[in-house]
Coordinates of C-alpha atoms and ligand atoms in Angstrom, one line a residue:
M179 CA -14.5 -29.4 -14.1
S180 CA -17.9 -27.9 -14.3
N181 CA -19.4 -30.9 -12.6
S182 CA -17.2 -30.7 -9.6
L183 CA -17.6 -26.9 -9.6
T184 CA -21.4 -27.3 -9.5
E185 CA -21.2 -29.9 -6.7
Y186 CA -18.9 -27.8 -4.6
S187 CA -20.9 -24.7 -5.2
L188 CA -24.2 -26.4 -4.1
K189 CA -22.6 -26.6 -0.6
H190 CA -22.0 -22.9 -0.7
A191 CA -25.3 -21.5 -1.9
R192 CA -25.6 -17.7 -2.4
P193 CA -28.2 -16.0 -0.2
S194 CA -30.8 -14.2 -2.2
N195 CA -31.6 -10.5 -2.0
I196 CA -28.0 -9.5 -1.3
V197 CA -25.9 -7.5 -3.8
Y198 CA -22.2 -8.0 -3.2
G199 CA -19.5 -5.6 -4.2
Y200 CA -15.7 -5.8 -4.1
G201 CA -15.1 -2.5 -2.4
T202 CA -12.1 -0.4 -1.3
A203 CA -10.6 -3.4 0.6
G204 CA -12.4 -6.4 -0.7
F205 CA -15.8 -7.9 0.4
R206 CA -16.7 -6.9 3.9
M207 CA -20.0 -7.5 5.8
K208 CA -21.7 -9.7 8.3
A209 CA -19.8 -13.0 8.4
T210 CA -23.0 -15.0 8.1
L211 CA -23.4 -13.6 4.5
L212 CA -19.9 -14.5 3.3
D213 CA -19.8 -18.2 2.8
S214 CA -20.6 -18.2 -0.9
V215 CA -18.5 -15.1 -1.5
V216 CA -15.4 -16.7 0.0
F217 CA -16.0 -19.9 -1.9
R218 CA -16.1 -17.9 -5.1
V219 CA -13.1 -15.8 -4.3
G220 CA -11.3 -19.2 -4.3
L221 CA -12.4 -19.7 -7.9
L222 CA -11.2 -16.2 -8.9
A223 CA -7.8 -16.7 -7.2
G224 CA -7.4 -19.9 -9.3
L225 CA -8.1 -18.0 -12.5
R226 CA -5.9 -15.1 -11.5
S227 CA -3.0 -17.5 -10.7
R228 CA -3.4 -19.4 -14.0
F229 CA -3.7 -16.1 -15.9
L230 CA -0.4 -15.0 -14.4
D231 CA 1.5 -18.3 -15.3
G232 CA 1.0 -20.0 -11.9
K233 CA 2.3 -17.1 -9.8
T234 CA 1.1 -17.4 -6.2
I235 CA -2.0 -15.3 -5.3
G236 CA -2.9 -14.4 -1.7
I237 CA -6.2 -14.4 0.0
M238 CA -6.7 -12.7 3.4
I239 CA -9.8 -13.3 5.5
T240 CA -10.3 -10.3 7.7
A241 CA -12.6 -7.3 8.4
S242 CA -9.9 -5.1 9.8
H243 CA -11.4 -2.6 12.3
N244 CA -15.0 -3.8 11.9
P245 CA -17.0 -5.3 14.8
P246 CA -16.5 -9.0 15.7
E247 CA -19.6 -10.2 13.9
D248 CA -18.3 -8.9 10.5
N249 CA -15.7 -10.5 8.3
G250 CA -14.3 -10.0 4.8
V251 CA -12.0 -11.3 2.1
K252 CA -9.5 -9.7 -0.2
L253 CA -7.1 -10.9 -2.8
V254 CA -3.4 -10.1 -3.0
D255 CA -1.5 -10.0 -6.3
P256 CA 2.0 -11.6 -6.9
M257 CA 4.2 -8.7 -5.7
G258 CA 2.2 -8.4 -2.5
E259 CA 0.1 -5.6 -3.8
M260 CA -3.7 -5.4 -3.8
L261 CA -5.6 -7.1 -6.6
E262 CA -5.4 -5.2 -9.8
A263 CA -8.4 -2.9 -10.0
S264 CA -9.6 -4.2 -13.3
W265 CA -10.2 -7.6 -11.8
E266 CA -12.3 -6.3 -8.9
S267 CA -15.4 -6.3 -11.1
H268 CA -14.8 -10.0 -11.9
A269 CA -14.8 -10.7 -8.2
T270 CA -18.1 -8.9 -8.0
S271 CA -19.6 -10.7 -11.0
L272 CA -18.7 -14.1 -9.5
A273 CA -20.0 -13.2 -6.1
N274 CA -23.4 -12.0 -7.5
A275 CA -24.1 -14.9 -9.9
E276 CA -27.5 -16.1 -8.8
T277 CA -27.6 -19.8 -9.6
E278 CA -24.9 -22.5 -10.0
A279 CA -25.5 -22.3 -13.8
D280 CA -25.0 -18.5 -13.7
L281 CA -21.8 -19.0 -11.7
I282 CA -20.4 -21.4 -14.3
L283 CA -21.3 -19.0 -17.1
V284 CA -19.4 -16.2 -15.4
Y285 CA -16.5 -18.5 -14.6
E286 CA -16.3 -19.8 -18.1
G287 CA -16.7 -16.3 -19.5
L288 CA -13.6 -15.2 -17.6
V289 CA -11.7 -18.3 -18.8
A290 CA -12.6 -17.4 -22.4
K291 CA -12.0 -13.6 -22.0
F292 CA -8.5 -14.1 -20.7
S293 CA -7.7 -17.3 -22.7
I294 CA -6.9 -19.1 -19.5
D295 CA -5.4 -22.5 -19.9
L296 CA -7.1 -24.5 -17.1
S297 CA -4.5 -27.3 -17.3
R298 CA -1.9 -25.0 -15.9
P299 CA -1.1 -25.0 -12.2
A300 CA -2.8 -22.4 -9.9
R301 CA -1.1 -21.5 -6.6
V302 CA -2.8 -19.8 -3.7
V303 CA -1.8 -19.0 -0.1
F304 CA -4.2 -17.7 2.5
A305 CA -4.5 -16.5 6.1
K306 CA -7.1 -15.3 8.5
D307 CA -7.2 -12.9 11.4
S308 CA -8.5 -13.9 14.8
R309 CA -12.3 -13.7 14.2
E310 CA -14.6 -16.5 15.3
S311 CA -16.0 -16.8 11.8
G312 CA -12.5 -17.3 10.3
P313 CA -12.3 -21.1 10.4
A314 CA -15.7 -21.7 8.7
L315 CA -14.9 -19.2 6.0
V316 CA -11.5 -20.9 5.5
A317 CA -13.4 -24.2 4.9
A318 CA -15.5 -22.5 2.2
L319 CA -12.4 -21.1 0.6
V320 CA -10.7 -24.5 0.6
D321 CA -13.8 -25.9 -1.2
G322 CA -13.5 -23.2 -3.8
L323 CA -9.8 -23.9 -4.3
K324 CA -10.4 -27.7 -4.6
A325 CA -13.3 -27.1 -7.0
V326 CA -10.8 -25.5 -9.5
N327 CA -7.8 -27.8 -8.6
A328 CA -5.7 -25.0 -7.2
E329 CA -2.6 -25.9 -5.1
F330 CA -2.9 -24.1 -1.8
H331 CA -1.2 -23.4 1.5
D332 CA -3.0 -22.3 4.7
C333 CA -0.8 -19.9 6.6
G334 CA -3.1 -19.9 9.7
M335 CA -3.6 -16.7 11.6
L336 CA -1.5 -13.8 10.4
T337 CA -1.7 -10.1 10.2
T338 CA -2.7 -8.8 6.8
P339 CA 0.7 -7.4 6.0
Q340 CA 2.4 -10.7 6.9
L341 CA 0.3 -12.4 4.3
H342 CA 1.2 -9.8 1.7
Y343 CA 4.9 -10.3 2.7
N344 CA 4.5 -14.1 2.2
V345 CA 3.0 -13.7 -1.3
R346 CA 5.9 -11.5 -2.4
C347 CA 8.5 -13.8 -1.0
L348 CA 6.9 -16.8 -2.7
N349 CA 6.9 -15.0 -6.1
T350 CA 10.5 -13.7 -5.9
Q351 CA 12.2 -16.8 -4.3
G352 CA 15.4 -17.6 -6.0
T353 CA 15.5 -14.4 -8.1
E354 CA 17.8 -11.4 -7.8
R355 CA 15.0 -9.5 -6.1
S356 CA 14.2 -12.2 -3.5
Y357 CA 12.1 -10.5 -0.9
G358 CA 12.8 -12.9 1.9
V359 CA 11.9 -16.3 3.4
P360 CA 8.1 -16.9 3.1
T361 CA 7.5 -17.9 6.7
E362 CA 6.7 -16.1 9.9
A363 CA 10.3 -16.6 11.1
G364 CA 11.5 -15.1 7.8
Y365 CA 9.3 -12.1 8.4
F366 CA 10.4 -11.5 11.9
N367 CA 14.0 -12.1 11.0
K368 CA 13.9 -9.5 8.1
L369 CA 12.5 -6.8 10.4
T370 CA 14.6 -7.5 13.5
S371 CA 17.8 -7.7 11.5
A372 CA 17.1 -4.4 9.8
Y373 CA 16.2 -2.8 13.1
K374 CA 19.4 -4.0 14.7
T375 CA 21.4 -2.6 11.8
I376 CA 19.8 0.8 12.0
L377 CA 20.1 1.0 15.7
S378 CA 23.6 -0.5 16.1
S379 CA 24.8 2.6 17.9
V380 CA 21.9 3.0 20.2
T381 CA 22.1 1.5 23.7
Q382 CA 18.9 2.6 25.5
P383 CA 15.8 0.5 24.8
Y384 CA 12.8 2.6 23.7
S385 CA 9.7 2.0 25.8
I386 CA 6.2 1.8 24.3
T387 CA 2.8 0.4 25.1
I388 CA 0.8 -1.1 22.3
D389 CA -3.0 -1.5 22.2
A390 CA -3.4 -4.5 19.9
A391 CA -7.2 -4.1 19.5
N392 CA -7.5 -7.6 20.9
G393 CA -6.5 -8.7 17.4
I394 CA -3.8 -10.8 15.7
G395 CA -1.2 -8.1 15.8
G396 CA -0.8 -8.5 19.6
P397 CA 0.8 -12.0 19.7
K398 CA 2.8 -11.2 16.6
V399 CA 4.4 -8.0 17.9
A400 CA 5.0 -9.6 21.3
E401 CA 6.9 -12.4 19.6
L402 CA 9.0 -10.1 17.5
A403 CA 9.8 -7.8 20.4
K404 CA 11.4 -10.8 22.2
E405 CA 14.2 -10.7 19.6
L406 CA 14.7 -7.0 20.2
S407 CA 14.7 -6.8 24.0
N408 CA 17.9 -4.8 24.1
L409 CA 16.4 -2.1 21.9
L410 CA 12.8 -2.2 22.6
A411 CA 10.7 -2.4 25.8
V412 CA 7.2 -3.4 24.5
T413 CA 4.1 -3.8 26.7
V414 CA 1.0 -5.1 24.8
V415 CA -2.4 -4.3 26.2
N416 CA -5.8 -5.3 24.7
N417 CA -4.1 -8.5 23.7
N418 CA -7.0 -10.9 24.1
Y419 CA -6.9 -12.2 20.5
D420 CA -8.3 -15.5 21.8
K421 CA -11.4 -13.7 22.9
P422 CA -12.7 -12.7 19.5
E423 CA -15.8 -11.0 21.0
L424 CA -13.5 -8.3 22.3
L425 CA -11.9 -7.5 18.9
N426 CA -11.8 -3.7 18.2
H427 CA -14.1 -3.2 21.2
A428 CA -13.5 0.3 22.6
C429 CA -9.9 0.0 21.5
G430 CA -7.7 -0.1 18.4
A431 CA -6.5 2.5 15.8
D432 CA -9.9 3.4 14.4
Y433 CA -11.4 4.0 17.9
V434 CA -8.5 6.2 18.9
K435 CA -8.3 8.1 15.6
T436 CA -12.0 8.7 15.2
G437 CA -12.7 9.6 18.8
Q438 CA -9.4 11.3 19.3
K439 CA -9.2 9.7 22.7
L440 CA -7.5 6.9 24.6
P441 CA -8.6 3.3 24.2
S442 CA -9.9 1.4 27.2
G443 CA -7.2 -0.6 28.9
V444 CA -4.7 2.2 28.7
T445 CA -3.9 4.3 31.8
P446 CA -1.3 6.6 30.4
E447 CA 1.9 7.6 32.1
P448 CA 2.7 11.3 31.3
S449 CA 4.6 11.8 28.1
K450 CA 5.1 8.1 27.4
L451 CA 4.5 6.9 23.9
Y452 CA 1.5 4.6 23.1
A453 CA 0.3 3.1 19.8
S454 CA -2.8 1.4 18.6
F455 CA -3.1 -1.3 15.9
D456 CA -6.3 -2.1 14.1
G457 CA -7.7 -5.7 14.1
D458 CA -5.5 -7.0 11.3
A459 CA -2.5 -4.8 12.1
D460 CA -2.2 -3.0 8.8
R461 CA -2.8 0.4 10.4
I462 CA -1.2 2.2 13.4
V463 CA -1.6 5.5 15.2
F464 CA 0.5 6.8 18.1
Y465 CA -0.4 9.1 21.0
F466 CA 0.5 10.3 24.4
Q467 CA -0.9 12.3 27.3
D468 CA 1.2 15.3 28.4
E469 CA 1.8 16.5 32.0
T470 CA -1.5 18.4 31.9
T471 CA -3.3 15.2 30.8
K472 CA -3.9 16.7 27.4
F473 CA -4.2 13.9 24.7
H474 CA -2.0 14.3 21.7
L475 CA -2.7 12.1 18.6
L476 CA 0.2 11.3 16.3
D477 CA -1.6 10.0 13.2
G478 CA -0.7 9.0 9.7
D479 CA 0.1 12.5 8.8
K480 CA 2.6 12.8 11.7
I481 CA 4.1 9.5 10.8
A482 CA 4.5 10.6 7.1
T483 CA 6.1 13.9 8.1
L484 CA 8.5 12.2 10.5
A485 CA 9.5 9.6 7.9
A486 CA 9.9 12.2 5.1
M487 CA 11.9 14.5 7.3
Y488 CA 14.3 11.8 8.4
L489 CA 14.7 10.0 5.1
G490 CA 15.2 13.3 3.4
D491 CA 18.1 14.1 5.7
L492 CA 19.6 10.7 5.1
I493 CA 19.4 11.1 1.3
K494 CA 21.4 14.4 1.6
Q495 CA 24.0 12.7 3.8
A496 CA 24.2 9.8 1.4
E497 CA 24.9 12.2 -1.5
V498 CA 22.9 10.0 -3.9
D499 CA 20.6 11.6 -6.4
L500 CA 17.2 10.4 -5.3
N501 CA 13.8 12.0 -5.3
L502 CA 11.6 11.8 -2.3
G503 CA 7.9 12.6 -2.3
V504 CA 4.8 12.2 -0.1
V505 CA 1.4 10.9 -1.0
Q506 CA -1.7 11.8 1.1
T507 CA -5.5 12.0 0.7
A508 CA -7.9 14.8 1.2
Y509 CA -8.1 13.7 4.9
A510 CA -4.5 14.8 5.5
N511 CA -4.5 17.7 7.9
G512 CA -3.7 21.0 6.1
S513 CA -0.9 21.8 8.5
S514 CA 0.9 18.6 7.5
T515 CA 0.7 19.2 3.8
D516 CA 1.9 22.8 4.4
Y517 CA 4.8 21.7 6.5
I518 CA 5.9 19.0 4.0
Q519 CA 5.7 21.4 1.0
K520 CA 7.1 24.6 2.6
N521 CA 9.4 23.4 5.4
L522 CA 10.7 20.1 4.0
N523 CA 10.4 21.4 0.4
L524 CA 9.1 18.0 -0.8
P525 CA 6.4 17.4 -3.4
V526 CA 3.0 16.2 -2.1
L527 CA 0.5 14.3 -4.2
C528 CA -3.2 13.8 -3.3
T529 CA -5.1 10.7 -4.3
P530 CA -8.6 9.3 -3.6
T531 CA -9.0 7.3 -0.3
G532 CA -7.9 3.7 -0.2
V533 CA -4.4 2.2 0.1
K534 CA -4.2 1.0 -3.5
H535 CA -4.4 4.6 -4.9
L536 CA -1.7 6.0 -2.6
H537 CA 0.5 3.0 -3.2
H538 CA 0.3 3.4 -6.9
A539 CA 1.1 7.1 -6.8
A540 CA 4.0 6.6 -4.4
L541 CA 5.7 4.3 -7.0
Q542 CA 6.6 7.3 -9.1
F543 CA 9.2 8.6 -6.6
D544 CA 12.5 6.9 -5.9
I545 CA 11.4 7.0 -2.3
G546 CA 7.6 7.4 -1.9
V547 CA 6.2 8.0 1.6
Y548 CA 2.4 7.4 1.7
F549 CA 0.1 7.6 4.6
E550 CA -3.6 8.1 5.1
A551 CA -4.4 10.2 8.1
N552 CA -6.0 7.1 9.7
G553 CA -2.7 5.4 9.9
H554 CA -2.6 3.2 6.8
G555 CA 0.7 3.6 4.9
T556 CA 4.3 2.8 4.2
V557 CA 7.4 4.0 2.4
L558 CA 8.3 2.5 -0.9
F559 CA 11.9 2.3 -2.2
G560 CA 12.0 1.9 -6.0
E561 CA 14.3 -0.7 -7.6
N562 CA 16.3 2.2 -9.1
C563 CA 16.8 3.7 -5.7
I564 CA 18.0 0.4 -4.2
D565 CA 20.4 -0.1 -7.2
A566 CA 21.7 3.5 -6.9
L567 CA 22.3 3.1 -3.2
K568 CA 24.1 -0.2 -3.7
A569 CA 26.3 1.2 -6.5
A570 CA 27.2 4.4 -4.7
D571 CA 30.8 5.0 -3.9
A572 CA 31.0 6.4 -0.4
T573 CA 34.0 8.6 0.3
S574 CA 33.3 9.5 4.0
P575 CA 32.1 7.4 7.0
G576 CA 29.0 9.7 7.3
Q577 CA 28.1 8.9 3.7
L578 CA 28.7 5.2 4.2
T579 CA 26.5 5.1 7.3
A580 CA 23.7 7.1 5.6
I581 CA 23.7 4.7 2.6
A582 CA 23.7 1.6 4.9
T583 CA 20.9 3.1 7.0
L584 CA 18.7 3.9 4.0
L585 CA 19.2 0.3 2.7
A586 CA 18.3 -1.1 6.1
F587 CA 15.1 1.1 6.2
S588 CA 14.2 -0.4 2.9
E589 CA 14.3 -3.8 4.6
L590 CA 12.6 -2.7 7.7
I591 CA 9.6 -1.0 6.0
N592 CA 7.1 -3.4 4.4
Q593 CA 7.3 -2.8 0.7
T594 CA 4.0 -4.5 -0.1
V595 CA 1.4 -2.7 2.0
G596 CA 1.1 -0.6 5.2
D597 CA 2.1 -2.7 8.2
A598 CA 1.5 -1.7 11.8
I599 CA 4.4 -3.7 13.1
S600 CA 6.9 -2.5 10.5
D601 CA 5.6 1.1 10.8
L602 CA 6.0 0.9 14.5
L603 CA 9.7 -0.1 14.2
M604 CA 10.3 2.6 11.6
V605 CA 8.9 5.3 13.9
L606 CA 10.8 4.0 16.9
A607 CA 14.0 3.7 15.0
I608 CA 13.7 7.4 13.9
L609 CA 12.8 8.6 17.3
S610 CA 15.7 6.6 18.8
L611 CA 18.2 7.9 16.3
K612 CA 17.0 11.5 16.7
N613 CA 16.8 11.0 20.4
W614 CA 13.4 12.6 20.3
T615 CA 10.6 12.5 22.9
C616 CA 7.1 12.1 21.7
A617 CA 6.5 15.8 22.5
E618 CA 9.3 16.8 20.1
W619 CA 7.7 14.7 17.4
A620 CA 4.2 16.1 18.1
H621 CA 5.5 19.6 17.8
I622 CA 6.9 19.4 14.3
Y623 CA 3.7 21.1 13.3
T624 CA 0.3 21.8 15.0
D625 CA -2.8 20.1 13.5
L626 CA -5.6 22.4 12.4
P627 CA -8.6 21.5 14.5
N628 CA -10.6 19.0 12.4
R629 CA -13.8 17.0 12.5
L630 CA -15.2 14.0 10.7
A631 CA -19.0 13.4 10.6
K632 CA -21.1 10.8 9.1
V633 CA -24.5 11.4 7.4
I634 CA -26.9 8.6 6.5
V635 CA -28.6 9.4 3.2
N636 CA -31.1 7.6 1.0
D637 CA -28.6 6.8 -1.7
R638 CA -25.0 7.5 -1.2
R639 CA -24.2 6.7 -4.8
I640 CA -25.5 10.1 -6.0
F641 CA -22.5 11.7 -4.3
T642 CA -19.8 11.6 -6.9
T643 CA -16.5 13.5 -6.7
T644 CA -13.5 14.7 -8.7
D645 CA -10.1 16.2 -7.9
A646 CA -9.1 13.3 -5.6
E647 CA -12.4 13.5 -3.8
R648 CA -12.0 17.1 -2.8
K649 CA -14.9 18.3 -4.9
L650 CA -18.4 17.0 -5.5
V651 CA -19.6 16.7 -9.1
T652 CA -23.1 15.6 -8.1
P653 CA -25.6 16.3 -6.6
E654 CA -25.4 19.4 -8.8
G655 CA -24.9 22.7 -7.0
L656 CA -24.0 21.1 -3.7
Q657 CA -20.2 21.9 -4.0
G658 CA -21.1 25.6 -4.6
K659 CA -23.0 25.7 -1.3
I660 CA -20.2 24.0 0.6
D661 CA -17.6 26.4 -0.9
E662 CA -19.8 29.4 0.2
M663 CA -20.0 28.1 3.7
V664 CA -16.3 27.3 3.9
M665 CA -15.4 30.9 2.9
K666 CA -16.9 32.2 6.2
Y667 CA -14.2 30.5 8.3
S668 CA -10.5 31.2 8.8
N669 CA -8.3 28.5 7.1
G670 CA -11.5 26.6 6.5
R671 CA -11.6 23.5 4.3
S672 CA -14.4 20.9 4.0
F673 CA -15.2 18.1 1.6
V674 CA -17.9 15.4 1.3
R675 CA -17.6 11.9 -0.2
A676 CA -19.5 8.6 -0.1
S677 CA -17.9 6.0 2.1
G678 CA -16.5 3.0 0.3
T679 CA -17.0 0.7 3.3
E680 CA -20.3 1.9 4.9
D681 CA -23.7 3.0 3.7
A682 CA -23.0 6.6 4.6
V683 CA -21.6 9.9 3.4
R684 CA -18.6 11.4 5.2
V685 CA -18.1 15.1 5.9
Y686 CA -14.6 16.3 6.8
A687 CA -13.9 19.9 8.0
E688 CA -10.9 21.7 9.4
C689 CA -10.5 25.3 10.5
G690 CA -8.3 27.7 12.3
T691 CA -10.0 27.2 15.7
V692 CA -12.0 24.5 17.5
G693 CA -15.1 26.7 17.8
E694 CA -15.1 27.4 14.1
V695 CA -14.6 23.7 13.0
D696 CA -17.5 22.5 15.2
D697 CA -19.6 25.1 13.5
L698 CA -18.4 24.4 10.0
V699 CA -18.9 20.7 10.2
K700 CA -22.4 21.1 11.6
N701 CA -23.3 23.5 8.7
V702 CA -21.9 21.2 6.0
V703 CA -23.8 18.2 7.5
E704 CA -27.0 20.3 7.3
I705 CA -26.3 21.1 3.6
V706 CA -25.8 17.4 2.8
K707 CA -28.9 16.4 4.7
N708 CA -31.0 19.0 2.9
S709 CA -29.7 17.8 -0.5
S710 CA -30.8 14.2 -0.3
Ligands
16G18 C1 -10.6 0.9 3.8 C2 -9.2 1.2 3.2 C3 -8.6 2.4 3.8 C4 -9.5 3.6 3.7 C5 -10.9 3.3 4.3 C6 -11.9 4.4 3.9 C7 -7.5 -0.4 2.5 C8 -6.7 -1.5 2.9 N1 -8.3 0.1 3.4 O1 -10.5 0.5 5.1 O2 -7.4 2.7 3.1 O3 -9.0 4.7 4.4 O4 -11.4 2.1 3.6 O5 -13.1 4.0 4.4 O6 -7.5 0.1 1.4 P1 -14.4 4.8 3.9 O7 -14.5 4.8 2.4 O8 -15.5 4.2 4.6 O9 -14.2 6.2 4.4
MG19 MG1 -6.9 -3.1 8.7

């Protein structure tokens, strides 16, 4: 075993002077630096699968909204969730082992630590997004999987959520909680069937234009939409996924959300709904331009509010005792949190940034709606909730429809991770059922003016936080200065945290007015600059 590991590893030497870290969403950096990392992720996936009795582990090669020259890799656990946090450090240790001998020491250390029986089968599936560097990294990954005798299946080019879906399907096949057929056709079929069930009484197709960020979500959503042509009129723009140099270039969810502006390639018709995916289609934001050409962003907070409002109503109509809650991060607009708590009377939890934190917190509700403002998110239906809905005795047609609709939403909405395609269908289903225009959706509440700024500092690691990132612990005294500044503004709020994906510190601010927020963010940026 070790011999073959050494031989394979020699083909994938680790560059010196680089320190790798399994961050918020796996390893992510310039693709040219990732060959050894991806090879070693293959080793870890083999260990993880053997540790979990041969359950199938997923690997996704993507760098999401990053520029075309970047790439990344992340692991998916058996139920389609992100790799368990305690294993992230093992990924980091393997990636950073200097020599082949060091690598074998770390590898064998993990075998011993977890008492892993290497004679057991290991099973892995993987996919990549549309980046140019994808195929070469897949080759490195395959070497890693061969080096540890793992069985593997290459799913080709998929969106990140499709891969998560496949993993869950493979691990639940033939069980009572089978998630679906582990193929692309199975994925499309699950979503389109649920959509048709939910919209069985709707006759008008909903029209939307999607900016696919020139990524892999474009061809996938176009394919799915063919099945739904009676209910959905989809136009896909920025759909050059076969020109990887255009990926995320002046388009995509991150571009639209960060700049609060239209992507290139979109010439908006007044009051028509648009959406942008990110490069691997696990994130979505919506927007429109009104008759006065004013741009309105419908971000993750607006999606969460719409979903919570609609599902809350359905629960009441279903007359089943289910609790519903919303999970957000500190980036959620204060108006959305207020609205959900005060108008919808629902509990809101706040977690640190990163899908895995929100996902974990949402599991504590029967129905947990979680979204980051940037458009990552989904709605989780707990097993108890599904069982209660299936067992409910409906006494009226209204109740029966509400129960069937809730069950269909649980099929439509990806239960493994936020999914741009599935979230798109969820939103369009709700808007269709409510017969709402995008303006009606936008006006549920009005966002407080907000700004996000980036500060480059010497060492971002000195910025540590508590209270779900809303308060700095260190540098000492800095939070006090920020609090003093915030007090000067109406409805002011600001927080500072180190980015998990970039070498920078982020400053968020919101206030009652645009003038004030520009001022507040500028002042907090100054405070941060002066502290480091
Ligand atoms: C990653 C996270 C995202 C988070 C973002 C924050 C996943 C799949 N993605 O993209 O949830 O919002 O990082 O980036 O977890 P930042 O730490 O640079 O602000
Ligand atoms: Mg993404």
